[in-house]
PDB file of C-alpha atoms in Angstrom:
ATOM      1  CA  UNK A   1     -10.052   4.614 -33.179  1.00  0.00           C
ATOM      2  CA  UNK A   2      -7.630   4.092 -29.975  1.00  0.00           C
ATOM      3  CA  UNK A   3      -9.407   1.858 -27.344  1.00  0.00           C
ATOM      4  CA  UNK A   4     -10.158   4.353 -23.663  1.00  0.00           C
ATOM      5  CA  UNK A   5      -9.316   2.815 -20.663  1.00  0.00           C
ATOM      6  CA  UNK A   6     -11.215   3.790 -17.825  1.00  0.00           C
ATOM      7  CA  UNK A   7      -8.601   2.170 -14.790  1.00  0.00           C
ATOM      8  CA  UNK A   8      -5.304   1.052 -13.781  1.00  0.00           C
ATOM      9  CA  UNK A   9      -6.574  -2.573 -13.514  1.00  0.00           C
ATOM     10  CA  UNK A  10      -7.751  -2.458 -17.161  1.00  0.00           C
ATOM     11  CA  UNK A  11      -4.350  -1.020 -18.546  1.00  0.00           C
ATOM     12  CA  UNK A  12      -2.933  -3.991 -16.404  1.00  0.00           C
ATOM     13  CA  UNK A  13      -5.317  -6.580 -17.397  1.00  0.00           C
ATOM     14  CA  UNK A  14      -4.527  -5.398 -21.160  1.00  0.00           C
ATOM     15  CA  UNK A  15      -0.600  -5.969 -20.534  1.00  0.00           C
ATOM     16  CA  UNK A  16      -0.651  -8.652 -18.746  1.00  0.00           C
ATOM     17  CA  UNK A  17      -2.767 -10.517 -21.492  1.00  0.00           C
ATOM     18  CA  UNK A  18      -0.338  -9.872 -24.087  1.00  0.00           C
ATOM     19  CA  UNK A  19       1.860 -11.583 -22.137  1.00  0.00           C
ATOM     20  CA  UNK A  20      -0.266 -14.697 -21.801  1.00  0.00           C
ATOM     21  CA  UNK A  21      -0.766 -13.803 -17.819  1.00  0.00           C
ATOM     22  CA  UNK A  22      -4.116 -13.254 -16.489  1.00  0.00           C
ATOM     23  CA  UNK A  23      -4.403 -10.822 -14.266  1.00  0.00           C
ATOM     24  CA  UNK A  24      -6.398 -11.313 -10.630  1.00  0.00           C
ATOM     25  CA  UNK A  25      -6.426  -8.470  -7.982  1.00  0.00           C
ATOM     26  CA  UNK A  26      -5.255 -11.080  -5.260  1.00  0.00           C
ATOM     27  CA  UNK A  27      -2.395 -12.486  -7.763  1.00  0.00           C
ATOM     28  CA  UNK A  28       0.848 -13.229  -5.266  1.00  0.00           C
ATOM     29  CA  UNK A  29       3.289 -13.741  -7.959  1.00  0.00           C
ATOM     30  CA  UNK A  30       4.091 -12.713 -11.480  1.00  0.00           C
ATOM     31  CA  UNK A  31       6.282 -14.449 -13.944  1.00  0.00           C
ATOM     32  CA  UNK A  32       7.155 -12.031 -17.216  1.00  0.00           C
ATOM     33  CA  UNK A  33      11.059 -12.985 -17.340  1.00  0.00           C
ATOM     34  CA  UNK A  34      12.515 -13.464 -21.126  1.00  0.00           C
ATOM     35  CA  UNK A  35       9.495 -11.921 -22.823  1.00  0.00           C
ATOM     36  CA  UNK A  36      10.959  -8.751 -25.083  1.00  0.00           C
ATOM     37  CA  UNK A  37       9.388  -6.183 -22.441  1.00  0.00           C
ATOM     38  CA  UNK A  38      10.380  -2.326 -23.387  1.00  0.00           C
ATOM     39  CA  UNK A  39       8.170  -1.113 -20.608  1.00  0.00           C
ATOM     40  CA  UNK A  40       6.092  -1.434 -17.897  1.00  0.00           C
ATOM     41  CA  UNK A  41       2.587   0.682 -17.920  1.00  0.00           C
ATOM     42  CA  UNK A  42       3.126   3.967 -15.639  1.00  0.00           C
ATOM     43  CA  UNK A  43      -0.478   2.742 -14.055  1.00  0.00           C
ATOM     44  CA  UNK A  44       1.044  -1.100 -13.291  1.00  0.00           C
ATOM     45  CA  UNK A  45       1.298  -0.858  -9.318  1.00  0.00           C
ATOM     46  CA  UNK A  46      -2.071   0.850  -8.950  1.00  0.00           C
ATOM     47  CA  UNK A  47      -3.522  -2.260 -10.348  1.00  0.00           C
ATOM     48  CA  UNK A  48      -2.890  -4.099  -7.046  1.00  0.00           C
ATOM     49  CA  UNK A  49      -5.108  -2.778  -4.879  1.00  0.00           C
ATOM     50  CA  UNK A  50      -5.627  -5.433  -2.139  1.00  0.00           C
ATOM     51  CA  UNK A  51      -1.228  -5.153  -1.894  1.00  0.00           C
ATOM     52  CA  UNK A  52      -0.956  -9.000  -2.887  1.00  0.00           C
ATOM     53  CA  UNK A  53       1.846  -9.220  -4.986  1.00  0.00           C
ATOM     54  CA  UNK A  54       4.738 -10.872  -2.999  1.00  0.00           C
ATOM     55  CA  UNK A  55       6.868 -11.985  -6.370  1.00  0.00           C
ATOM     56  CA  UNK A  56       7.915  -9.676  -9.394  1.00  0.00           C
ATOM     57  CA  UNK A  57       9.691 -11.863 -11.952  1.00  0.00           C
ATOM     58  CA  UNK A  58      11.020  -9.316 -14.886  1.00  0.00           C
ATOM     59  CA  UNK A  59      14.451 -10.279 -15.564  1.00  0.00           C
ATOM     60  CA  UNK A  60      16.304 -10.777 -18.946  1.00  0.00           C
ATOM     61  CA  UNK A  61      14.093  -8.490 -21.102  1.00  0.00           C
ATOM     62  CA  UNK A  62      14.651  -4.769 -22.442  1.00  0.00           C
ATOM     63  CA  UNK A  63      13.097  -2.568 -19.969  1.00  0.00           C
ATOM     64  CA  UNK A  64      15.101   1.016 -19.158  1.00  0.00           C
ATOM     65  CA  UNK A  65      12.721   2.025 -16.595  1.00  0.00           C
ATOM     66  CA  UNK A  66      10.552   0.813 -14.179  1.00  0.00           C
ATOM     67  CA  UNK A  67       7.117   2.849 -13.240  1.00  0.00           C
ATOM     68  CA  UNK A  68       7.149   4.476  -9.883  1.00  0.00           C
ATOM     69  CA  UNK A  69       3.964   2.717  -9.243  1.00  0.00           C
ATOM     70  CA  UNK A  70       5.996   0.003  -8.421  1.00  0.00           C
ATOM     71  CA  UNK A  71       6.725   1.678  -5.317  1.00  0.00           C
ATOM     72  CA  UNK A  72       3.349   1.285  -4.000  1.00  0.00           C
ATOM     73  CA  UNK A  73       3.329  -3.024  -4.257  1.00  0.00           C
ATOM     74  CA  UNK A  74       3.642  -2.923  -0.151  1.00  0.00           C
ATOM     75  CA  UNK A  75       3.389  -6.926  -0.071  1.00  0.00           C
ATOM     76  CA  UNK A  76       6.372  -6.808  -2.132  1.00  0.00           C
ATOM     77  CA  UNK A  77       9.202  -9.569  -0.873  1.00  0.00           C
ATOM     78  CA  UNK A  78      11.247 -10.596  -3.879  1.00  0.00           C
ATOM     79  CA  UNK A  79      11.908  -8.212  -7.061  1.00  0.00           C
ATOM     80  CA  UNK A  80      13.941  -9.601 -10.209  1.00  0.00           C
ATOM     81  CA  UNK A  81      14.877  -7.145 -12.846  1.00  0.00           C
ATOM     82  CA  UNK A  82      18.266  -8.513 -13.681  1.00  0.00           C
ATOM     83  CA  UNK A  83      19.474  -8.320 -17.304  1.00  0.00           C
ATOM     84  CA  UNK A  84      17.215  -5.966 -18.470  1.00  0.00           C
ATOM     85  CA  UNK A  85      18.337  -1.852 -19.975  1.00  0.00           C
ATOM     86  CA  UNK A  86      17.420  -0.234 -16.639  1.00  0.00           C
ATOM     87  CA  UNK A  87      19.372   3.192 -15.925  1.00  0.00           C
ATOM     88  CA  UNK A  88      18.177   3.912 -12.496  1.00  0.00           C
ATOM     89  CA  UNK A  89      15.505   2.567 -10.149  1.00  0.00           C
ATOM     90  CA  UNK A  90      12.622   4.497  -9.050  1.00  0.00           C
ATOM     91  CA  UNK A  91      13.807   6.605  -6.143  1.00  0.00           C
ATOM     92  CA  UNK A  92      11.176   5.078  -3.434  1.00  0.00           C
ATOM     93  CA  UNK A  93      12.117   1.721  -3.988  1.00  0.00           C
ATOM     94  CA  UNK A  94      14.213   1.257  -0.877  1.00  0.00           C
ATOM     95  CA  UNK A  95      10.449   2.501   1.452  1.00  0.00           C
ATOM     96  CA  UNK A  96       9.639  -0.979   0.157  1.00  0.00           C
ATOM     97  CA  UNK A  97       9.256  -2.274   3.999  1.00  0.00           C
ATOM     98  CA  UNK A  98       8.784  -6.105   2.891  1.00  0.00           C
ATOM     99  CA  UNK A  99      11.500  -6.511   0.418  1.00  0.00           C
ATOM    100  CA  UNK A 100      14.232  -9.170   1.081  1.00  0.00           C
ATOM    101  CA  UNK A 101      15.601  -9.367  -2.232  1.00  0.00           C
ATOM    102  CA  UNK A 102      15.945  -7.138  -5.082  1.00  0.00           C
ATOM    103  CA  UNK A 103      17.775  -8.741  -7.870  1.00  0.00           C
ATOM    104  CA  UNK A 104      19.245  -6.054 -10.468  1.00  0.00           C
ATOM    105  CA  UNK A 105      22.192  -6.853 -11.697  1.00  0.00           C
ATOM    106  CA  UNK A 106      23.289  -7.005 -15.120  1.00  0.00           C
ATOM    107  CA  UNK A 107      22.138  -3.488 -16.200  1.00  0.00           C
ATOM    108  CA  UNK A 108      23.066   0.040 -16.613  1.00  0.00           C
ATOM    109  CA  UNK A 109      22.148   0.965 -13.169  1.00  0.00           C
ATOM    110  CA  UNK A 110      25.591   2.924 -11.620  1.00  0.00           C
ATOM    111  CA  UNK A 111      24.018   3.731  -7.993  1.00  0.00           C
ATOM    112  CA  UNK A 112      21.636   2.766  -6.045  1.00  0.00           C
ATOM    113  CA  UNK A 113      18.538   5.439  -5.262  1.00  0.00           C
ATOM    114  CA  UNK A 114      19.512   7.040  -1.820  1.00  0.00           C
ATOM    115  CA  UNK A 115      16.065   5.327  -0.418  1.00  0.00           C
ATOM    116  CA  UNK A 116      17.756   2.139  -0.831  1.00  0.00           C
ATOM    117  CA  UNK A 117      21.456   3.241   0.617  1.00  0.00           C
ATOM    118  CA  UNK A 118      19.915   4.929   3.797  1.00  0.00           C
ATOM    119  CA  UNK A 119      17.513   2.284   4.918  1.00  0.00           C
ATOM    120  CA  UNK A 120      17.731   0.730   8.128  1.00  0.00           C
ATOM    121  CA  UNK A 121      15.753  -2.168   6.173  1.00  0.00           C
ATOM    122  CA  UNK A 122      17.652  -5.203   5.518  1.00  0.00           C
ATOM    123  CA  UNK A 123      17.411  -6.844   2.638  1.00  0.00           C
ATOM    124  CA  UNK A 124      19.612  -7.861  -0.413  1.00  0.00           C
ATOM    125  CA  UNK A 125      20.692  -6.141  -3.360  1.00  0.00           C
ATOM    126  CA  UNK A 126      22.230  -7.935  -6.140  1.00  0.00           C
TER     127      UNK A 126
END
């Protein structure tokens, strides 16, 4: 029998365990760099309710794709998702108003969501 989840938090909780992190609502940063990720769960940046999250480590693993929950992460200042499999970004990264550095090179990426090439916003793309 397949285990129900009832909430983002749980999925997240769940994921983040298997990773050896433990998850808190109020968490500011997360380290999951070099761990054989193939995915993030669709559900990851509804776990963040209270916006916390100011650090997204997730560089040198196998992800393609990332969720486009992680849109919603509005504390968001520093994303690393360098040497991963990634083919595109989601499209609302770039309404990200608090990130300074988004660090995605090394991939399959071959341009840049429109979100992020109109923005007045400045911050860095690597």
């Amino acid at each position: 029998m397949s285990k129900v989840y009832v909430s983002p938090e749980e999925i997240v909780t769940e994921f983040l365990q298997h990773y050896g992190v433990q998850f808190e609502e109020e968490m500011k940063k997360i380290y999951l760099c070099d761990k054989e990720i193939t995915e993030l769960p669709i559900e990851f940046g509804s776990a963040f309710t209270t916006n916390s999250l100011m650090m997204f480590g997730l560089s040198c693993n196998k992800i393609e794709e990332l969720p486009d929950s992680i849109c919603t992460l509005r504390s968001l200042k520093l994303l690393f998702c360098r040497s991963n499999k990634l083919v595109k970004l989601p499209e609302e990264i770039g309404a990200l108003k608090n990130l300074k550095l988004l660090m995605c090179n090394n991939n399959k990426i071959e341009e840049l969501p429109d979100s992020i090439k109109n923005s007045s916003q400045e911050f860095k793309t690597i």
